[in-house]
Amino acid sequence: MSDQEYEEAGQGPEMEIVHLLRAVVVDLGRHSARFAQRNGMHPTDVRALIVLMDAARAGKDTSAGQLGAALGLNSAGTTALVDRLERAGHVRRVRSERDRRKVTIEVDERAIALGLQHFGPLIDRAVGLLREYDERELAAIKGFLTGMQEAATQEGERADGH
Amino acid sequence: MSDQEYEEAGQGPEMEIVHLLRAVVVDLGRHSARFAQRNGMHPTDVRALIVLMDAARAGKDTSAGQLGAALGLNSAGTTALVDRLERAGHVRRVRSERDRRKVTIEVDERAIALGLQHFGPLIDRAVGLLREYDERELAAIKGFLTGMQEAATQEGERADGH
DNA sequence: TCTATTATCTCGGCCAGCAAGATACTTGTT
DNA sequence: AACAAGTATCTTGCTGGCCGAGATAATAGA
């Protein structure tokens, strides 16, 4: 981004959308934070449940180590996280049969229901919004989001020296 | 969201975009977290700088209290936050002339340069992506993001009992 | 002036996460 | 089988962000 482009930030139609996306990220973050606080959880706990439920939807088990890696926690932090979630009844620890060092984390059905109760209305609104668009418009939205996702992950790899 | 809709989650074209948006939020969050860690900062510190720079772009001063309120911190946490940022040289405390109780927080030019260095490439990619779309497609992207922002904030108010 | 209000800071404590090491299990080698 | 090395998780002790309560200082109204 050149200095000149920065001077114009917030003015062009493209920059307006960039700022809008950032605002959406912030506001959705706040939405998650409210869910966390309302249920006596921390942001990390919510992120953990999302990771676990994503894996479950894909039909995969998640071990404690995988969960910690996905969240960027070390082993001690991961143990503390799972302790909190288990104490709150949101997940269960299950020793793996094959490799008895492993602990797979299972999400409790009530935690899923709790999440649906909070995020359901927001998802409904999103689906309702998207139903108003035709195929070309949906492709544009999808293309932009996909591009931003790639950019966000690639920028990270680039700057990390991978 | 009905149970039936949940069963179908991830399958319809609308739900695909919903999951995509969530993934974008997560990945952009990670991108910010990298910036934070690379500069010895915490996520809150980055959020604070964004709040301060947004206000500055709008031509407004930000007091310590306003900053804390925007981040959901109490006064003790806000003081500690500004202490950290000031110690790192990212901001300056300036006593207001009119109301000498107030402390306005000014962002140092080097912090702005640091932010541009990190987020600039990502913004460039976003602008580049958006330049490929025509007006109707841009309107669709903008409309969807605006709708999601409204939904995220309104859901919060609703459930908070406002 | 006296009181109430507002803005920030100070103090003490809680708790999430880290670093280092312990424990338990698995795998590869002999 | 026995031993060493590797792997997954847990334990311990500590750091530091944030909170609650209260102190300090400045402004505003009667």
mmCIF file of N, CA, C and O in Angstrom, chain A residues 9-11 18 23 37 44 46 57 65-66 70 78 81 88 93-95 103-104 112 118 127-129 133 145 157 161:
data_model
loop_
_atom_site.group_PDB
_atom_site.id
_atom_site.type_symbol
_atom_site.label_atom_id
_atom_site.label_comp_id
_atom_site.label_asym_id
_atom_site.label_seq_id
_atom_site.Cartn_x
_atom_site.Cartn_y
_atom_site.Cartn_z
ATOM 1 N N ALA A 9 -7.245 6.401 2.043
ATOM 2 C CA ALA A 9 -7.945 5.321 2.732
ATOM 3 C C ALA A 9 -9.308 5.782 3.235
ATOM 4 O O ALA A 9 -9.450 6.865 3.792
ATOM 5 N N GLY A 10 -10.297 4.923 3.012
ATOM 6 C CA GLY A 10 -11.640 5.240 3.480
ATOM 7 C C GLY A 10 -12.426 6.044 2.489
ATOM 8 O O GLY A 10 -13.575 6.356 2.731
ATOM 9 N N GLN A 11 -11.806 6.364 1.329
ATOM 10 C CA GLN A 11 -12.514 7.199 0.369
ATOM 11 C C GLN A 11 -12.992 6.437 -0.850
ATOM 12 O O GLN A 11 -14.138 6.552 -1.247
ATOM 13 N N VAL A 18 -13.087 -2.586 2.280
ATOM 14 C CA VAL A 18 -12.033 -3.107 3.152
ATOM 15 C C VAL A 18 -12.330 -2.742 4.605
ATOM 16 O O VAL A 18 -12.258 -3.591 5.499
ATOM 17 N N ALA A 23 -14.689 -4.054 10.019
ATOM 18 C CA ALA A 23 -15.733 -3.800 11.003
ATOM 19 C C ALA A 23 -16.544 -5.069 11.264
ATOM 20 O O ALA A 23 -16.899 -5.366 12.414
ATOM 21 N N GLN A 37 -18.941 -14.701 27.446
ATOM 22 C CA GLN A 37 -19.157 -14.099 28.760
ATOM 23 C C GLN A 37 -20.476 -14.557 29.372
ATOM 24 O O GLN A 37 -20.552 -14.830 30.575
ATOM 25 N N THR A 44 -11.041 -18.036 24.233
ATOM 26 C CA THR A 44 -10.337 -19.246 23.814
ATOM 27 C C THR A 44 -11.241 -20.473 23.898
ATOM 28 O O THR A 44 -11.178 -21.364 23.049
ATOM 29 N N VAL A 46 -14.449 -20.611 23.486
ATOM 30 C CA VAL A 46 -15.376 -20.609 22.357
ATOM 31 C C VAL A 46 -14.656 -21.058 21.088
ATOM 32 O O VAL A 46 -15.170 -21.878 20.319
ATOM 33 N N ARG A 57 -17.933 -32.204 12.450
ATOM 34 C CA ARG A 57 -18.763 -32.151 11.247
ATOM 35 C C ARG A 57 -18.048 -32.837 10.081
ATOM 36 O O ARG A 57 -18.680 -33.379 9.182
ATOM 37 N N GLY A 65 -3.753 -32.636 21.872
ATOM 38 C CA GLY A 65 -2.640 -31.982 21.194
ATOM 39 C C GLY A 65 -3.066 -31.240 19.945
ATOM 40 O O GLY A 65 -2.636 -30.103 19.711
ATOM 41 N N GLN A 66 -3.934 -31.854 19.142
ATOM 42 C CA GLN A 66 -4.419 -31.199 17.920
ATOM 43 C C GLN A 66 -5.184 -29.926 18.256
ATOM 44 O O GLN A 66 -5.051 -28.909 17.572
ATOM 45 N N ALA A 70 -4.210 -26.151 17.113
ATOM 46 C CA ALA A 70 -5.129 -25.330 16.331
ATOM 47 C C ALA A 70 -5.324 -23.959 16.973
ATOM 48 O O ALA A 70 -5.601 -22.973 16.285
ATOM 49 N N THR A 78 -3.217 -26.099 27.033
ATOM 50 C CA THR A 78 -4.232 -26.990 26.476
ATOM 51 C C THR A 78 -4.889 -27.808 27.580
ATOM 52 O O THR A 78 -6.110 -27.955 27.622
ATOM 53 N N LEU A 81 -7.190 -25.623 29.448
ATOM 54 C CA LEU A 81 -8.380 -25.349 28.634
ATOM 55 C C LEU A 81 -9.365 -26.504 28.702
ATOM 56 O O LEU A 81 -10.560 -26.317 28.967
ATOM 57 N N ALA A 88 -17.000 -27.492 33.055
ATOM 58 C CA ALA A 88 -18.258 -26.838 32.717
ATOM 59 C C ALA A 88 -19.222 -27.790 32.020
ATOM 60 O O ALA A 88 -20.368 -27.426 31.738
ATOM 61 N N ARG A 93 -13.379 -35.960 28.157
ATOM 62 C CA ARG A 93 -12.096 -36.569 27.791
ATOM 63 C C ARG A 93 -12.324 -38.057 27.588
ATOM 64 O O ARG A 93 -12.922 -38.711 28.452
ATOM 65 N N VAL A 94 -11.857 -38.589 26.470
ATOM 66 C CA VAL A 94 -11.979 -40.029 26.219
ATOM 67 C C VAL A 94 -10.619 -40.556 25.779
ATOM 68 O O VAL A 94 -10.076 -40.105 24.767
ATOM 69 N N ARG A 95 -10.068 -41.481 26.569
ATOM 70 C CA ARG A 95 -8.781 -42.092 26.202
ATOM 71 C C ARG A 95 -8.941 -42.912 24.924
ATOM 72 O O ARG A 95 -9.863 -43.722 24.819
ATOM 73 N N VAL A 103 -5.725 -38.502 24.161
ATOM 74 C CA VAL A 103 -7.024 -38.171 24.747
ATOM 75 C C VAL A 103 -7.838 -37.461 23.678
ATOM 76 O O VAL A 103 -7.463 -36.381 23.223
ATOM 77 N N THR A 104 -8.926 -38.081 23.229
ATOM 78 C CA THR A 104 -9.789 -37.398 22.266
ATOM 79 C C THR A 104 -10.846 -36.616 23.029
ATOM 80 O O THR A 104 -11.347 -37.050 24.068
ATOM 81 N N ILE A 112 -23.489 -28.062 22.071
ATOM 82 C CA ILE A 112 -23.892 -27.814 20.687
ATOM 83 C C ILE A 112 -25.215 -27.046 20.664
ATOM 84 O O ILE A 112 -25.376 -26.063 19.935
ATOM 85 N N HIS A 118 -27.321 -19.532 20.363
ATOM 86 C CA HIS A 118 -26.723 -18.192 20.261
ATOM 87 C C HIS A 118 -26.459 -17.800 18.820
ATOM 88 O O HIS A 118 -26.768 -16.686 18.417
ATOM 89 N N VAL A 127 -28.283 -16.437 5.951
ATOM 90 C CA VAL A 127 -28.908 -17.233 4.890
ATOM 91 C C VAL A 127 -30.016 -16.430 4.218
ATOM 92 O O VAL A 127 -30.146 -16.435 2.984
ATOM 93 N N GLY A 128 -30.794 -15.724 5.027
ATOM 94 C CA GLY A 128 -31.871 -14.897 4.468
ATOM 95 C C GLY A 128 -31.333 -13.835 3.525
ATOM 96 O O GLY A 128 -31.877 -13.603 2.447
ATOM 97 N N LEU A 129 -30.229 -13.191 3.938
ATOM 98 C CA LEU A 129 -29.598 -12.175 3.094
ATOM 99 C C LEU A 129 -29.152 -12.784 1.772
ATOM 100 O O LEU A 129 -29.404 -12.227 0.697
ATOM 101 N N TYR A 133 -29.750 -12.924 -3.405
ATOM 102 C CA TYR A 133 -28.788 -12.681 -4.485
ATOM 103 C C TYR A 133 -28.883 -13.749 -5.568
ATOM 104 O O TYR A 133 -29.219 -14.907 -5.286
ATOM 105 N N LEU A 145 -14.519 -13.425 -0.497
ATOM 106 C CA LEU A 145 -14.188 -14.026 0.792
ATOM 107 C C LEU A 145 -13.085 -15.067 0.638
ATOM 108 O O LEU A 145 -12.155 -15.133 1.449
ATOM 109 N N GLU A 157 2.195 -16.891 6.104
ATOM 110 C CA GLU A 157 3.284 -17.788 5.749
ATOM 111 C C GLU A 157 4.479 -17.015 5.213
ATOM 112 O O GLU A 157 5.605 -17.250 5.602
ATOM 113 N N GLY A 161 8.362 -16.644 6.942
ATOM 114 C CA GLY A 161 9.519 -17.203 6.294
ATOM 115 C C GLY A 161 9.340 -18.623 5.799
ATOM 116 O O GLY A 161 10.307 -19.347 5.597
#
